[in-house]
Short mmCIF file of C-alpha atoms in Angstrom, two decimals:
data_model
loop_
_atom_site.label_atom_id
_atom_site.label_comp_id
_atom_site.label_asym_id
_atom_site.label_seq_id
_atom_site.Cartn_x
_atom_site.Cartn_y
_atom_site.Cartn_z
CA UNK J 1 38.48 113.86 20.96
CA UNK J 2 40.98 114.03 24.18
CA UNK J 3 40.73 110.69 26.66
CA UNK J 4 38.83 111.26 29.62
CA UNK J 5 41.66 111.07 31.93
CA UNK J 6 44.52 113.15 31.74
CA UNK J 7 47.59 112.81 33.88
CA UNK J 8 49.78 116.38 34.89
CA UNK J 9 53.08 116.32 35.89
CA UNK J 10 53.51 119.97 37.23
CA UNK J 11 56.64 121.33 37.71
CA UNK J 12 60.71 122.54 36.56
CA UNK J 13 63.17 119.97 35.92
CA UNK J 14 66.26 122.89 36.12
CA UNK J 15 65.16 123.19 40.06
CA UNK J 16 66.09 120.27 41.46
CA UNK J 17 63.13 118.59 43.16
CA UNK J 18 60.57 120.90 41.74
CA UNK J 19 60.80 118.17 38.20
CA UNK J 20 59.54 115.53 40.35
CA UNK J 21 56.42 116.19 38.52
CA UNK J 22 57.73 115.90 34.93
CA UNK J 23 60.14 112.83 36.02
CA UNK J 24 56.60 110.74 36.75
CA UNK J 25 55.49 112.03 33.01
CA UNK J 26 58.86 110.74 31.89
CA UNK J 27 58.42 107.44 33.66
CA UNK J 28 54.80 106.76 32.90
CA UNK J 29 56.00 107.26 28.79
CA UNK J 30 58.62 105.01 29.14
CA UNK J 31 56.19 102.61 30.76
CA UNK J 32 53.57 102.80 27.69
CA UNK J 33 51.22 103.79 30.11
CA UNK J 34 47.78 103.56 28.17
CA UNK J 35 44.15 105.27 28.59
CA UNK J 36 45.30 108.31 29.50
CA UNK J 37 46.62 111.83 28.02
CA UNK J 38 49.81 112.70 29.59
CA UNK J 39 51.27 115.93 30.00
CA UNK J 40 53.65 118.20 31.83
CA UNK J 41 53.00 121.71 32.86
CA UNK J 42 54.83 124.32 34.12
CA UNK J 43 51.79 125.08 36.53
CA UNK J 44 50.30 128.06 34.31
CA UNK J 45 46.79 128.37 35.35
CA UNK J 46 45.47 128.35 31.79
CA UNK J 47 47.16 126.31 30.72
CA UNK J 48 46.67 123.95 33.86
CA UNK J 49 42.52 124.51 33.21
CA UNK J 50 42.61 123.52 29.22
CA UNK J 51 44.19 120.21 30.21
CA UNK J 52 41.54 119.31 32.34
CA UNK J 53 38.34 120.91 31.51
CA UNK J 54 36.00 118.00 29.97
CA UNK J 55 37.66 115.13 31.44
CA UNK J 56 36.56 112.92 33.51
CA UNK J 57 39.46 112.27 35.18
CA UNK J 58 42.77 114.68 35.71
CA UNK J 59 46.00 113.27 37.71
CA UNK J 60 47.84 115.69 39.23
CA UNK J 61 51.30 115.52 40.26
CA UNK J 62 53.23 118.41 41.79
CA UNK J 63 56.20 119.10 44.25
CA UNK J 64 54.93 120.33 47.83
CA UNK J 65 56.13 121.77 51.01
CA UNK J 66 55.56 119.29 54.05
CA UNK J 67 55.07 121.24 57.39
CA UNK J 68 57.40 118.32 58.82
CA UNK J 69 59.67 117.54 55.77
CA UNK J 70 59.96 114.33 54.74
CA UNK J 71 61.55 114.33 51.72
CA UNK J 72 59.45 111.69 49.44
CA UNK J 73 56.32 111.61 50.94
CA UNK J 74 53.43 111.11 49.13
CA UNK J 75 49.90 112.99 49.63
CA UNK J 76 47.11 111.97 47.75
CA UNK J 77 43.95 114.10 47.87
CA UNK J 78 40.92 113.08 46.33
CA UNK J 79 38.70 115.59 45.01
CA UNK J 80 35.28 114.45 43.66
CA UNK J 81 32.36 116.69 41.99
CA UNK J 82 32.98 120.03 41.94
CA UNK J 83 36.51 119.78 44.28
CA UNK J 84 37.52 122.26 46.52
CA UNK J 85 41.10 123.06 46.58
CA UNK J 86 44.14 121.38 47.96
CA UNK J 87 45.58 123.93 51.24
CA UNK J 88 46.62 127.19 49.98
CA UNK J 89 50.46 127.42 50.20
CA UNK J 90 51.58 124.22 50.15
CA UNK J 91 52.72 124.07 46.13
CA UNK J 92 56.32 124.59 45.11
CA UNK J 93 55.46 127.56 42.62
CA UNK J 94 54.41 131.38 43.21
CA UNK J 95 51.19 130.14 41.77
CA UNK J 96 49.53 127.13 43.77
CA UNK J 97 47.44 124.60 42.43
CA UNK J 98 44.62 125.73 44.67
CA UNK J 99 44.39 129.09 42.92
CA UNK J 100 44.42 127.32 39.80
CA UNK J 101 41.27 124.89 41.35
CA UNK J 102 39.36 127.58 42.27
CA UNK J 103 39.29 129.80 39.15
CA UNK J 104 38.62 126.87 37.36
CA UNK J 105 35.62 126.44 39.87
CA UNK J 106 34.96 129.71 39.00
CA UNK J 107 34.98 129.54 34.81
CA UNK J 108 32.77 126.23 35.06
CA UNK J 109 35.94 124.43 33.96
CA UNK J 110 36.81 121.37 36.46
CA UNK J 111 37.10 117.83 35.77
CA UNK J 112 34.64 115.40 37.14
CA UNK J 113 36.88 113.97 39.91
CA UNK J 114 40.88 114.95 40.87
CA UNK J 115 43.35 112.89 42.13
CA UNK J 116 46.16 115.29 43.74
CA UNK J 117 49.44 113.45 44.18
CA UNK J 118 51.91 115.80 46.16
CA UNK J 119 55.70 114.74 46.79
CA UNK J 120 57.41 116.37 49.52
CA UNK J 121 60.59 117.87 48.59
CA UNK J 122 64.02 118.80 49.80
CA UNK J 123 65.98 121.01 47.46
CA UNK J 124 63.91 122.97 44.77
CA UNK J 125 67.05 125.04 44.01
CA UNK J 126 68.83 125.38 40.26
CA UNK J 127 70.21 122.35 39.42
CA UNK J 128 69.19 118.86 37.63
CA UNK J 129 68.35 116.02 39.37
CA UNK J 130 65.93 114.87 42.01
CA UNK J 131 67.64 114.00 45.71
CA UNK J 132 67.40 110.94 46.85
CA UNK J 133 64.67 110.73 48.98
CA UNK J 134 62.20 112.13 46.27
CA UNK J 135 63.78 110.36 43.24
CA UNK J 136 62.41 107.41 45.27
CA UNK J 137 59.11 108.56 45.80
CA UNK J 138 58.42 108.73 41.49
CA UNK J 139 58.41 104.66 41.35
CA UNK J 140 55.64 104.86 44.36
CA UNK J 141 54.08 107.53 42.49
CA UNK J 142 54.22 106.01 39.48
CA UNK J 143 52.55 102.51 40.52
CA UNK J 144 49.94 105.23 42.29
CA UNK J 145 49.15 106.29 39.23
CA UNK J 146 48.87 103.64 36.92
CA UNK J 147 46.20 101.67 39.52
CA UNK J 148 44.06 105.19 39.24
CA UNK J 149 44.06 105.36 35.57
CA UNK J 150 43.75 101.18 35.19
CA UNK J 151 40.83 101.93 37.64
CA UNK J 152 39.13 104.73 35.82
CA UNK J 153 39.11 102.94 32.71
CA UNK J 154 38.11 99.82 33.96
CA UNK J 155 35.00 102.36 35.51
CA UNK J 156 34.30 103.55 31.86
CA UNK J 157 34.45 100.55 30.11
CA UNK J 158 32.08 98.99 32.85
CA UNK J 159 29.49 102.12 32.33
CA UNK J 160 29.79 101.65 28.22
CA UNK J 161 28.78 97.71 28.38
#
């Protein structure tokens, strides 16, 4: 049987920025982060839906586009029940995370709640390595998500006592 919470790092290392995703999977491993399922994705939409259907909890972390680019940023979005989806348009890939949302909204095939993490990025062009600015941002994003998951598991233990 799978954890209830699952964390996503979405994203491609080989474009620059756009790994910002997987380099918070990377981190959170190295960290022994505990309670949780951890996984990177290249943001298929199946593939996106089978790691969280049936959890109570799914993490998301993904490169975005900020409308006034500040490299680093971080967005959260909360997205409880049956979430809507994040703005249309604002993911790194041809295939945004909001389209991915609402099928699974669609197939009856949502987590319980969503926590959307979304780094604002520079440079998603071939190449390794995160710039600066976001390479930064994965220590914030990593303390982010290490309270929610602490937090969610501190919730489940409470409910099973």
């Amino acid at each position: 049987m799978n954890p209830p919470v699952v964390v996503i790092g979405i994203g491609n290392p080989y474009r620059r920025d756009d790994g910002v995703g997987p380099a918070v999977i990377q981190r959170l491993r190295g960290a022994g982060l505990t309670g949780a399922t951890l996984a990177e994705s290249d943001g298929d939409v199946g593939t996106l839906i089978t790691l969280w259907e049936r959890r109570r909890l799914a993490v998301v972390v993904d490169a975005v586009y900020g409308h006034h680019g500040r490299p680093g940023r971080v967005h959260r979005h909360v997205m409880a029940g049956r979430p809507g989806g994040p703005a249309r348009g604002t993911s790194s890939h041809t295939v945004d995370l909001g389209e991915a949302v609402a099928l699974a909204r669609e197939l009856g095939r949502l987590p319980g709640r969503m926590v959307v993490l979304g780094v604002e990025v520079a440079d998603v062009g071939y190449g390794l390595g995160l710039t600066p600015a976001v390479a930064t941002a994965v220590e914030r994003v990593v303390e982010q998500v290490v309270e929610t998951v602490a937090a969610e598991v501190r919730s489940i233990a409470g409910a099973g006592a």
